[in-house]
Tab-separated table of C-alpha atoms in Angstrom:
chain	number	residue	atom	x	y	z
A	1	UNK	CA	0.000	0.000	0.000
A	2	UNK	CA	1.320	3.420	-0.941
A	3	UNK	CA	1.984	5.789	1.973
A	4	UNK	CA	-0.084	8.926	2.355
A	5	UNK	CA	1.975	11.870	1.183
A	6	UNK	CA	1.869	15.486	2.237
A	7	UNK	CA	1.545	18.232	-0.422
A	8	UNK	CA	2.467	21.884	0.010
A	9	UNK	CA	2.516	24.692	-2.556
A	10	UNK	CA	4.496	27.844	-1.835
A	11	UNK	CA	5.608	31.038	-3.620
A	12	UNK	CA	8.992	31.652	-5.217
A	13	UNK	CA	10.372	34.481	-7.340
A	14	UNK	CA	12.695	32.359	-9.513
A	15	UNK	CA	12.128	28.753	-10.612
A	16	UNK	CA	15.806	28.097	-11.446
A	17	UNK	CA	16.898	29.365	-8.021
A	18	UNK	CA	14.215	27.244	-6.338
A	19	UNK	CA	15.506	24.154	-8.178
A	20	UNK	CA	19.066	24.912	-7.076
A	21	UNK	CA	18.155	25.550	-3.442
A	22	UNK	CA	15.787	22.626	-2.994
A	23	UNK	CA	17.552	20.219	-5.368
A	24	UNK	CA	21.225	20.807	-4.694
A	25	UNK	CA	20.813	22.353	-1.243
A	26	UNK	CA	18.269	20.091	0.427
A	27	UNK	CA	18.597	17.093	-1.866
A	28	UNK	CA	15.071	17.165	-3.290
A	29	UNK	CA	14.455	15.232	-6.468
A	30	UNK	CA	13.208	17.586	-9.191
A	31	UNK	CA	9.944	16.492	-10.801
A	32	UNK	CA	7.730	17.953	-13.489
A	33	UNK	CA	8.102	21.613	-14.231
A	34	UNK	CA	6.711	24.425	-16.290
A	35	UNK	CA	8.053	27.950	-16.713
A	36	UNK	CA	6.003	28.964	-13.644
A	37	UNK	CA	6.172	25.928	-11.340
A	38	UNK	CA	8.271	22.945	-10.305
A	39	UNK	CA	7.462	19.821	-8.307
A	40	UNK	CA	9.998	18.835	-5.646
A	41	UNK	CA	10.268	15.534	-3.781
A	42	UNK	CA	11.207	16.310	-0.163
A	43	UNK	CA	11.718	12.904	1.484
A	44	UNK	CA	8.668	11.483	-0.294
A	45	UNK	CA	6.444	14.544	0.157
A	46	UNK	CA	5.368	16.784	-2.706
A	47	UNK	CA	6.345	20.431	-2.640
A	48	UNK	CA	5.308	22.658	-5.512
A	49	UNK	CA	7.117	25.941	-5.995
A	50	UNK	CA	4.912	28.420	-7.877
A	51	UNK	CA	6.286	31.562	-9.448
A	52	UNK	CA	4.707	34.716	-8.115
A	53	UNK	CA	4.974	38.321	-9.205
A	54	UNK	CA	4.050	39.501	-5.714
A	55	UNK	CA	6.816	40.978	-3.607
A	56	UNK	CA	8.169	38.373	-1.198
A	57	UNK	CA	9.234	39.776	2.151
A	58	UNK	CA	10.904	38.296	5.217
A	59	UNK	CA	8.743	37.120	8.075
A	60	UNK	CA	9.086	38.766	11.458
A	61	UNK	CA	9.729	35.469	13.175
A	62	UNK	CA	9.097	31.761	12.903
A	63	UNK	CA	5.410	32.089	13.781
A	64	UNK	CA	2.890	31.606	12.458
A	65	UNK	CA	4.050	30.290	9.062
A	66	UNK	CA	6.679	27.650	8.425
A	67	UNK	CA	6.797	24.050	7.226
A	68	UNK	CA	9.163	21.120	7.467
A	69	UNK	CA	9.735	17.548	8.531
A	70	UNK	CA	10.034	15.458	11.669
A	71	UNK	CA	12.798	12.878	11.292
A	72	UNK	CA	12.469	9.400	12.803
A	73	UNK	CA	16.101	9.313	13.980
A	74	UNK	CA	18.521	11.820	15.410
A	75	UNK	CA	21.107	10.690	12.841
A	76	UNK	CA	18.766	11.632	9.949
A	77	UNK	CA	18.078	15.039	11.526
A	78	UNK	CA	21.786	15.632	12.112
A	79	UNK	CA	22.658	14.561	8.563
A	80	UNK	CA	20.355	17.195	7.063
A	81	UNK	CA	21.737	19.862	9.421
A	82	UNK	CA	25.264	18.942	8.316
A	83	UNK	CA	24.230	18.971	4.641
A	84	UNK	CA	22.722	22.446	5.057
A	85	UNK	CA	25.876	23.680	6.785
A	86	UNK	CA	28.150	22.174	4.113
A	87	UNK	CA	26.107	23.813	1.339
A	88	UNK	CA	26.043	27.104	3.246
A	89	UNK	CA	22.255	27.312	3.360
A	90	UNK	CA	20.940	30.176	5.465
A	91	UNK	CA	20.001	29.055	8.965
A	92	UNK	CA	17.210	31.175	10.401
A	93	UNK	CA	17.859	29.337	13.680
A	94	UNK	CA	20.859	27.057	14.209
A	95	UNK	CA	20.351	23.461	15.387
A	96	UNK	CA	19.437	23.350	19.071
A	97	UNK	CA	17.383	21.433	21.613
A	98	UNK	CA	14.063	22.509	23.112
A	99	UNK	CA	12.481	21.370	26.374
A	100	UNK	CA	15.528	19.368	27.451
A	101	UNK	CA	14.822	16.902	30.236
A	102	UNK	CA	11.086	16.734	29.531
A	103	UNK	CA	8.964	14.314	27.500
A	104	UNK	CA	8.823	17.086	24.832
A	105	UNK	CA	12.595	17.182	24.255
A	106	UNK	CA	13.450	17.652	20.599
A	107	UNK	CA	16.122	18.948	18.296
A	108	UNK	CA	15.141	21.673	15.852
A	109	UNK	CA	16.600	24.008	13.289
A	110	UNK	CA	15.117	26.463	10.816
A	111	UNK	CA	16.301	27.280	7.324
A	112	UNK	CA	15.230	30.262	5.236
A	113	UNK	CA	15.028	29.683	1.497
A	114	UNK	CA	15.916	32.485	-0.964
A	115	UNK	CA	12.230	33.503	-1.037
A	116	UNK	CA	11.866	33.937	2.756
A	117	UNK	CA	9.990	30.661	3.260
A	118	UNK	CA	10.951	29.159	6.616
A	119	UNK	CA	11.516	25.425	6.942
A	120	UNK	CA	11.770	23.638	10.289
A	121	UNK	CA	13.355	20.237	10.746
A	122	UNK	CA	12.876	18.311	13.989
A	123	UNK	CA	13.753	15.126	15.793
A	124	UNK	CA	11.785	14.146	18.921
A	125	UNK	CA	13.670	12.134	21.504
A	126	UNK	CA	10.328	10.667	22.618
A	127	UNK	CA	7.999	10.041	19.643
A	128	UNK	CA	4.907	10.250	21.879
A	129	UNK	CA	5.448	14.032	21.974
A	130	UNK	CA	4.767	14.413	18.257
A	131	UNK	CA	1.001	14.240	18.793
A	132	UNK	CA	0.655	13.418	22.475
A	133	UNK	CA	1.808	14.583	25.891
A	134	UNK	CA	-1.244	16.839	26.028
A	135	UNK	CA	-0.721	17.452	29.739
A	136	UNK	CA	2.280	19.597	28.835
A	137	UNK	CA	1.121	23.093	27.868
A	138	UNK	CA	4.069	23.921	25.614
A	139	UNK	CA	4.248	24.367	21.865
A	140	UNK	CA	7.139	26.045	20.064
A	141	UNK	CA	9.412	28.662	21.570
A	142	UNK	CA	8.315	30.336	24.776
A	143	UNK	CA	10.603	33.254	23.870
A	144	UNK	CA	8.444	33.878	20.786
A	145	UNK	CA	5.362	34.900	22.728
A	146	UNK	CA	4.599	38.574	22.270
A	147	UNK	CA	4.702	41.382	24.832
A	148	UNK	CA	1.986	41.120	27.443
A	149	UNK	CA	1.322	37.445	26.747
A	150	UNK	CA	1.697	35.067	29.635
A	151	UNK	CA	4.450	32.535	29.094
A	152	UNK	CA	3.306	28.950	29.413
A	153	UNK	CA	4.218	26.958	32.486
A	154	UNK	CA	7.038	24.552	31.546
A	155	UNK	CA	5.590	21.787	33.699
A	156	UNK	CA	2.645	19.453	33.178
A	157	UNK	CA	-0.855	20.784	33.778
A	158	UNK	CA	-2.529	19.681	36.957
A	159	UNK	CA	-5.085	16.920	36.548
């Protein structure tokens, strides 16, 4: 049985540059293309870069919009981080660990493509945290909460 695959379309300002970044940089297989779009295979998931004439501008942080992958092993996650470093891809956030010592512990890094799209790549030390561990009221970076917002408690919620 074929696996279910994820599909994501996103804007780019240059198809050739998108092919170079995603193909040579991240190792995506290049699929069908037209003068205004290209299909990319990112670890078995379909990305489609669509040419836009709209001005593309940097985001003001990692939230709310980014996309990426969760690797099943730390070695796979580390290998992509090393590939990105070797190819001098722009890290929006260097590889690091979040929530160390908790059931939510995971490695993460963010890349920024030439069109300001942010990509996050993760590895969870405990796979149950990918969709579970609901008693922990933490998602993302606590430092990214805006002024006046209460920071979440880094411990489990009371029952």
